[in-house]
Amino acid sequence: MGIDAAEKNLPAQALEQVLGIDLGGSAIKLGRFSHDGNCLQSLTVPTPQPATPDAVLTAMAEAIAQVDPKRQASAIGVGTPGPTDATGRIARIAINLPDWHDIPLADWLETKTGCPTAIANDANCAGLGEAWLGAGRWYRHSILLTLGTGVGGAIILDGRLFTGHHGAAGELGLITINADGPVCNSGNHGSLEQYASVQAIRRRTGMEPDKLSKLAAEGDAKALAFWHDYGRDLGAGLASLIYVLTPEAIVIGGGVSASADLFFPAVLAEIERRVLHSSRSGLQLLRAELGNQAGMVGAARLAWQKQLEG
């Protein structure tokens, strides 16, 4: 992704370095990035246990001092495991972190560091990272699905993260593909997450995805049939997203993406069966490239983009 016109007009000191932070339930990943996406220094520290807001803020501040000792960063972006408000200031809820309810994380970090700070959902950050430096870097319009414990998502429109009116857009795993399907934690029934997540795979087969992949590689008929059905269900969900968003690329990440070779053919076949050619012309189905660094990279990109808006 090239430098936007607006970026060219910024003073040089505003385009030096930013920090990207990926806050997880077990680890906090930090990176200091130059404007071209080069990671100048990175650090991973354990998330305090219990991960109360005060403890996490202290850990973040200490880690920032290590990864940016000369205070060269001009802005900070943070990915959090849960929804944020529309302004990118407040962590509404953080999954697996106790006492995280409407935490003004951006304000707190700005007070601690003096750096302008923006926050976003971690899956949104992963999508932004893939769009900047990963599999989606050649496309202006893309969507990301992370197939893991749940199914997260991100929408990139014209190179920018789309979060909607209230900041909660991009919950792509919660769209309905079967009105009478299993109940979802969201309150929905038959959501895509109930067919494509690791938990869904365990429920449907009693096995882990890597075990199913091994069996399929050995020619096991039941495992091969499962991955075909899995791809069909995922393709059905993607069909709805394609009709609404007509992306240039769909990027698939998360742990299940390691088995992409086994289910991508069925995904593509289902998309071709369900979606008019006019809505899928030129569409690319891609495996994510950044792995568990995507959230940190995307958080850094978020910092750049928020700085441009500011």
GROMACS .gro file of C-alpha atoms in nm:
model
  310
    1MET     CA    1   0.000   0.000   0.000
    2GLY     CA    2   0.153   0.329  -0.105
    3ILE     CA    3   0.168   0.661   0.074
    4ASP     CA    4  -0.163   0.846   0.055
    5ALA     CA    5  -0.167   1.197  -0.084
    6ALA     CA    6  -0.260   1.333   0.257
    7GLU     CA    7   0.047   1.166   0.403
    8LYS     CA    8   0.275   1.344   0.156
    9ASN     CA    9   0.157   1.678   0.289
   10LEU     CA   10   0.239   1.604   0.653
   11PRO     CA   11   0.555   1.750   0.807
   12ALA     CA   12   0.844   1.505   0.817
   13GLN     CA   13   0.844   1.483   1.196
   14ALA     CA   14   0.483   1.358   1.188
   15LEU     CA   15   0.584   1.066   0.969
   16GLU     CA   16   0.870   0.922   1.169
   17GLN     CA   17   0.763   0.635   1.394
   18VAL     CA   18   0.460   0.490   1.569
   19LEU     CA   19   0.394   0.212   1.818
   20GLY     CA   20   0.160  -0.079   1.749
   21ILE     CA   21   0.035  -0.277   2.049
   22ASP     CA   22  -0.162  -0.603   2.042
   23LEU     CA   23  -0.324  -0.668   2.381
   24GLY     CA   24  -0.406  -1.035   2.436
   25GLY     CA   25  -0.522  -1.242   2.728
   26SER     CA   26  -0.179  -1.402   2.777
   27ALA     CA   27   0.066  -1.167   2.603
   28ILE     CA   28   0.110  -0.806   2.498
   29LYS     CA   29   0.299  -0.759   2.171
   30LEU     CA   30   0.456  -0.423   2.091
   31GLY     CA   31   0.637  -0.294   1.785
   32ARG     CA   32   0.793   0.039   1.686
   33PHE     CA   33   0.740   0.100   1.315
   34SER     CA   34   0.869   0.341   1.054
   35HIS     CA   35   0.628   0.483   0.800
   36ASP     CA   36   0.718   0.227   0.535
   37GLY     CA   37   0.619  -0.058   0.768
   38ASN     CA   38   0.966  -0.155   0.886
   39CYS     CA   39   0.955  -0.288   1.243
   40LEU     CA   40   1.247  -0.116   1.413
   41GLN     CA   41   1.208  -0.289   1.749
   42SER     CA   42   0.960  -0.533   1.900
   43LEU     CA   43   0.885  -0.680   2.237
   44THR     CA   44   0.645  -0.935   2.387
   45VAL     CA   45   0.563  -0.928   2.757
   46PRO     CA   46   0.323  -1.144   2.960
   47THR     CA   47  -0.020  -0.999   3.026
   48PRO     CA   48  -0.048  -0.948   3.404
   49GLN     CA   49  -0.264  -1.201   3.585
   50PRO     CA   50  -0.523  -1.106   3.684
   51ALA     CA   51  -0.534  -0.869   3.387
   52THR     CA   52  -0.713  -0.582   3.558
   53PRO     CA   53  -0.710  -0.246   3.377
   54ASP     CA   54  -0.461  -0.086   3.618
   55ALA     CA   55  -0.222  -0.381   3.598
   56VAL     CA   56  -0.238  -0.391   3.216
   57LEU     CA   57  -0.186  -0.016   3.186
   58THR     CA   58   0.122  -0.035   3.407
   59ALA     CA   59   0.262  -0.328   3.207
   60MET     CA   60   0.199  -0.143   2.880
   61ALA     CA   61   0.369   0.173   3.002
   62GLU     CA   62   0.675  -0.022   3.119
   63ALA     CA   63   0.694  -0.212   2.789
   64ILE     CA   64   0.658   0.108   2.586
   65ALA     CA   65   0.954   0.255   2.773
   66GLN     CA   66   1.160  -0.050   2.668
   67VAL     CA   67   1.058  -0.057   2.303
   68ASP     CA   68   1.078   0.322   2.259
   69PRO     CA   69   1.344   0.437   2.509
   70LYS     CA   70   1.420   0.759   2.317
   71ARG     CA   71   1.048   0.849   2.287
   72GLN     CA   72   1.067   0.861   1.907
   73ALA     CA   73   0.710   0.744   1.844
   74SER     CA   74   0.461   1.015   1.753
   75ALA     CA   75   0.145   0.805   1.803
   76ILE     CA   76   0.022   0.474   1.945
   77GLY     CA   77  -0.232   0.224   1.814
   78VAL     CA   78  -0.373  -0.057   2.029
   79GLY     CA   79  -0.570  -0.368   1.936
   80THR     CA   80  -0.793  -0.495   2.217
   81PRO     CA   81  -0.980  -0.829   2.244
   82GLY     CA   82  -1.330  -0.687   2.224
   83PRO     CA   83  -1.541  -0.400   2.089
   84THR     CA   84  -1.442  -0.036   2.120
   85ASP     CA   85  -1.643   0.283   2.082
   86ALA     CA   86  -1.681   0.458   1.747
   87THR     CA   87  -1.415   0.719   1.829
   88GLY     CA   88  -1.146   0.459   1.905
   89ARG     CA   89  -1.102   0.580   2.261
   90ILE     CA   90  -1.286   0.339   2.492
   91ALA     CA   91  -1.254  -0.038   2.532
   92ARG     CA   92  -1.616  -0.137   2.591
   93ILE     CA   93  -1.539  -0.496   2.691
   94ALA     CA   94  -1.218  -0.697   2.668
   95ILE     CA   95  -1.274  -1.070   2.632
   96ASN     CA   96  -1.090  -1.280   2.894
   97LEU     CA   97  -0.974  -0.967   3.082
   98PRO     CA   98  -1.147  -0.908   3.417
   99ASP     CA   99  -1.316  -0.576   3.502
  100TRP     CA  100  -1.281  -0.437   3.150
  101HIS     CA  101  -1.600  -0.239   3.100
  102ASP     CA  102  -1.594   0.100   2.925
  103ILE     CA  103  -1.225   0.154   2.999
  104PRO     CA  104  -1.090   0.486   2.856
  105LEU     CA  105  -0.770   0.315   2.746
  106ALA     CA  106  -0.668   0.578   2.489
  107ASP     CA  107  -0.697   0.859   2.745
  108TRP     CA  108  -0.502   0.660   3.004
  109LEU     CA  109  -0.217   0.581   2.765
  110GLU     CA  110  -0.199   0.940   2.642
  111THR     CA  111  -0.167   1.057   3.002
  112LYS     CA  112   0.107   0.801   3.069
  113THR     CA  113   0.306   0.854   2.749
  114GLY     CA  114   0.211   1.191   2.602
  115CYS     CA  115   0.143   1.020   2.265
  116PRO     CA  116  -0.187   1.045   2.076
  117THR     CA  117  -0.349   0.701   2.103
  118ALA     CA  118  -0.624   0.516   1.917
  119ILE     CA  119  -0.769   0.172   1.988
  120ALA     CA  120  -0.963  -0.083   1.784
  121ASN     CA  121  -1.085  -0.440   1.805
  122ASP     CA  122  -0.799  -0.689   1.761
  123ALA     CA  123  -0.956  -0.862   1.459
  124ASN     CA  124  -1.002  -0.521   1.296
  125CYS     CA  125  -0.636  -0.451   1.359
  126ALA     CA  126  -0.538  -0.786   1.209
  127GLY     CA  127  -0.735  -0.696   0.896
  128LEU     CA  128  -0.570  -0.357   0.878
  129GLY     CA  129  -0.229  -0.520   0.919
  130GLU     CA  130  -0.290  -0.767   0.638
  131ALA     CA  131  -0.416  -0.482   0.419
  132TRP     CA  132  -0.103  -0.278   0.489
  133LEU     CA  133   0.181  -0.530   0.479
  134GLY     CA  134   0.024  -0.874   0.435
  135ALA     CA  135  -0.185  -1.069   0.188
  136GLY     CA  136  -0.420  -0.778   0.116
  137ARG     CA  137  -0.155  -0.518   0.041
  138TRP     CA  138  -0.226  -0.510  -0.333
  139TYR     CA  139  -0.598  -0.441  -0.287
  140ARG     CA  140  -0.795  -0.134  -0.179
  141HIS     CA  141  -1.108  -0.326  -0.082
  142SER     CA  142  -1.076  -0.646   0.121
  143ILE     CA  143  -1.222  -0.841   0.409
  144LEU     CA  144  -1.044  -1.058   0.663
  145LEU     CA  145  -1.183  -1.354   0.854
  146THR     CA  146  -0.989  -1.503   1.144
  147LEU     CA  147  -1.085  -1.866   1.194
  148GLY     CA  148  -0.986  -1.950   1.550
  149THR     CA  149  -1.162  -2.008   1.881
  150GLY     CA  150  -1.429  -1.783   1.733
  151VAL     CA  151  -1.457  -1.616   1.393
  152GLY     CA  152  -1.349  -1.254   1.386
  153GLY     CA  153  -1.351  -1.018   1.094
  154ALA     CA  154  -1.247  -0.686   0.948
  155ILE     CA  155  -1.364  -0.475   0.657
  156ILE     CA  156  -1.118  -0.261   0.460
  157LEU     CA  157  -1.278  -0.011   0.224
  158ASP     CA  158  -1.059   0.209   0.006
  159GLY     CA  159  -0.760   0.110   0.217
  160ARG     CA  160  -0.915   0.215   0.546
  161LEU     CA  161  -1.071   0.020   0.830
  162PHE     CA  162  -1.451   0.041   0.832
  163THR     CA  163  -1.606   0.019   1.179
  164GLY     CA  164  -1.953   0.160   1.118
  165HIS     CA  165  -2.170   0.409   1.301
  166HIS     CA  166  -2.111   0.275   1.652
  167GLY     CA  167  -1.765   0.129   1.596
  168ALA     CA  168  -1.885  -0.232   1.604
  169ALA     CA  169  -1.893  -0.319   1.233
  170GLY     CA  170  -1.696  -0.614   1.104
  171GLU     CA  171  -1.841  -0.892   1.317
  172LEU     CA  172  -1.835  -1.111   1.009
  173GLY     CA  173  -1.849  -1.437   1.202
  174LEU     CA  174  -2.191  -1.350   1.341
  175ILE     CA  175  -2.383  -1.342   1.012
  176THR     CA  176  -2.653  -1.611   0.987
  177ILE     CA  177  -2.605  -1.906   0.752
  178ASN     CA  178  -2.866  -2.135   0.910
  179ALA     CA  179  -3.166  -1.984   1.089
  180ASP     CA  180  -3.219  -2.307   1.285
  181GLY     CA  181  -2.855  -2.377   1.359
  182PRO     CA  182  -2.668  -2.397   1.692
  183VAL     CA  183  -2.702  -2.108   1.934
  184CYS     CA  184  -2.420  -1.854   1.937
  185ASN     CA  185  -2.280  -1.659   2.231
  186SER     CA  186  -2.403  -1.347   2.054
  187GLY     CA  187  -2.764  -1.469   2.087
  188ASN     CA  188  -2.784  -1.553   1.716
  189HIS     CA  189  -2.862  -1.903   1.588
  190GLY     CA  190  -2.668  -2.067   1.308
  191SER     CA  191  -2.404  -1.798   1.275
  192LEU     CA  192  -2.100  -1.858   1.055
  193GLU     CA  193  -1.895  -1.892   1.375
  194GLN     CA  194  -2.099  -2.200   1.466
  195TYR     CA  195  -1.973  -2.371   1.151
  196ALA     CA  196  -1.624  -2.230   1.095
  197SER     CA  197  -1.460  -2.183   1.437
  198VAL     CA  198  -1.228  -2.427   1.612
  199GLN     CA  199  -1.500  -2.485   1.870
  200ALA     CA  200  -1.743  -2.573   1.593
  201ILE     CA  201  -1.495  -2.817   1.442
  202ARG     CA  202  -1.454  -2.987   1.780
  203ARG     CA  203  -1.830  -3.009   1.823
  204ARG     CA  204  -1.883  -3.151   1.477
  205THR     CA  205  -1.598  -3.403   1.476
  206GLY     CA  206  -1.462  -3.446   1.828
  207MET     CA  207  -1.116  -3.364   1.691
  208GLU     CA  208  -0.875  -3.073   1.658
  209PRO     CA  209  -0.822  -2.912   1.315
  210ASP     CA  210  -0.459  -3.023   1.296
  211LYS     CA  211  -0.558  -3.387   1.358
  212LEU     CA  212  -0.821  -3.364   1.084
  213SER     CA  213  -0.564  -3.214   0.849
  214LYS     CA  214  -0.320  -3.496   0.920
  215LEU     CA  215  -0.586  -3.756   0.854
  216ALA     CA  216  -0.690  -3.584   0.532
  217ALA     CA  217  -0.328  -3.572   0.415
  218GLU     CA  218  -0.317  -3.949   0.471
  219GLY     CA  219  -0.624  -3.990   0.251
  220ASP     CA  220  -0.881  -4.053   0.525
  221ALA     CA  221  -1.219  -4.032   0.351
  222LYS     CA  222  -1.411  -3.895   0.651
  223ALA     CA  223  -1.156  -3.620   0.712
  224LEU     CA  224  -1.155  -3.525   0.344
  225ALA     CA  225  -1.535  -3.514   0.345
  226PHE     CA  226  -1.533  -3.296   0.655
  227TRP     CA  227  -1.301  -3.037   0.499
  228HIS     CA  228  -1.519  -3.032   0.186
  229ASP     CA  229  -1.829  -2.965   0.399
  230TYR     CA  230  -1.639  -2.707   0.602
  231GLY     CA  231  -1.540  -2.521   0.285
  232ARG     CA  232  -1.896  -2.537   0.158
  233ASP     CA  233  -2.031  -2.380   0.477
  234LEU     CA  234  -1.764  -2.112   0.480
  235GLY     CA  235  -1.829  -2.037   0.114
  236ALA     CA  236  -2.201  -1.996   0.184
  237GLY     CA  237  -2.125  -1.739   0.452
  238LEU     CA  238  -1.877  -1.557   0.231
  239ALA     CA  239  -2.133  -1.540  -0.049
  240SER     CA  240  -2.350  -1.305   0.159
  241LEU     CA  241  -2.050  -1.087   0.244
  242ILE     CA  242  -1.945  -1.071  -0.121
  243TYR     CA  243  -2.289  -0.953  -0.233
  244VAL     CA  244  -2.285  -0.675   0.027
  245LEU     CA  245  -1.922  -0.561   0.000
  246THR     CA  246  -1.790  -0.690  -0.338
  247PRO     CA  247  -1.432  -0.702  -0.209
  248GLU     CA  248  -1.132  -0.747  -0.434
  249ALA     CA  249  -0.983  -0.998  -0.190
  250ILE     CA  250  -1.088  -1.218   0.099
  251VAL     CA  251  -0.806  -1.293   0.341
  252ILE     CA  252  -0.839  -1.595   0.569
  253GLY     CA  253  -0.633  -1.604   0.890
  254GLY     CA  254  -0.643  -1.772   1.229
  255GLY     CA  255  -0.533  -2.120   1.327
  256VAL     CA  256  -0.771  -2.303   1.092
  257SER     CA  257  -0.615  -2.126   0.792
  258ALA     CA  258  -0.324  -2.373   0.823
  259SER     CA  259  -0.561  -2.621   0.656
  260ALA     CA  260  -0.659  -2.382   0.376
  261ASP     CA  261  -0.536  -2.613   0.099
  262LEU     CA  262  -0.795  -2.868   0.214
  263PHE     CA  263  -1.099  -2.639   0.214
  264PHE     CA  264  -1.024  -2.351  -0.026
  265PRO     CA  265  -1.134  -2.551  -0.333
  266ALA     CA  266  -1.479  -2.611  -0.178
  267VAL     CA  267  -1.500  -2.246  -0.071
  268LEU     CA  268  -1.433  -2.127  -0.425
  269ALA     CA  269  -1.678  -2.376  -0.573
  270GLU     CA  270  -1.951  -2.260  -0.337
  271ILE     CA  271  -1.884  -1.894  -0.414
  272GLU     CA  272  -1.901  -1.966  -0.786
  273ARG     CA  273  -2.228  -2.153  -0.736
  274ARG     CA  274  -2.394  -1.886  -0.524
  275VAL     CA  275  -2.256  -1.550  -0.640
  276LEU     CA  276  -2.323  -1.378  -0.969
  277HIS     CA  277  -2.010  -1.328  -1.177
  278SER     CA  278  -2.068  -0.951  -1.174
  279SER     CA  279  -2.025  -0.949  -0.795
  280ARG     CA  280  -1.720  -1.177  -0.780
  281SER     CA  281  -1.527  -1.084  -1.093
  282GLY     CA  282  -1.155  -1.089  -1.016
  283LEU     CA  283  -1.210  -1.189  -0.653
  284GLN     CA  284  -0.904  -1.337  -0.480
  285LEU     CA  285  -0.921  -1.585  -0.190
  286LEU     CA  286  -0.595  -1.560   0.005
  287ARG     CA  287  -0.433  -1.702   0.315
  288ALA     CA  288  -0.315  -1.441   0.567
  289GLU     CA  289   0.061  -1.381   0.572
  290LEU     CA  290   0.143  -1.204   0.898
  291GLY     CA  291   0.043  -1.473   1.149
  292ASN     CA  292   0.027  -1.357   1.509
  293GLN     CA  293   0.204  -1.031   1.419
  294ALA     CA  294  -0.096  -0.903   1.221
  295GLY     CA  295  -0.263  -0.734   1.519
  296MET     CA  296   0.051  -0.543   1.615
  297VAL     CA  297   0.115  -0.437   1.255
  298GLY     CA  298  -0.245  -0.326   1.213
  299ALA     CA  299  -0.237  -0.131   1.537
  300ALA     CA  300   0.063   0.061   1.402
  301ARG     CA  301  -0.128   0.134   1.080
  302LEU     CA  302  -0.423   0.249   1.289
  303ALA     CA  303  -0.193   0.497   1.463
  304TRP     CA  304  -0.077   0.635   1.128
  305GLN     CA  305  -0.430   0.672   0.995
  306LYS     CA  306  -0.566   0.834   1.310
  307GLN     CA  307  -0.275   1.077   1.304
  308LEU     CA  308  -0.367   1.174   0.947
  309GLU     CA  309  -0.723   1.243   1.055
  310GLY     CA  310  -0.614   1.440   1.357
   0.00000   0.00000   0.00000
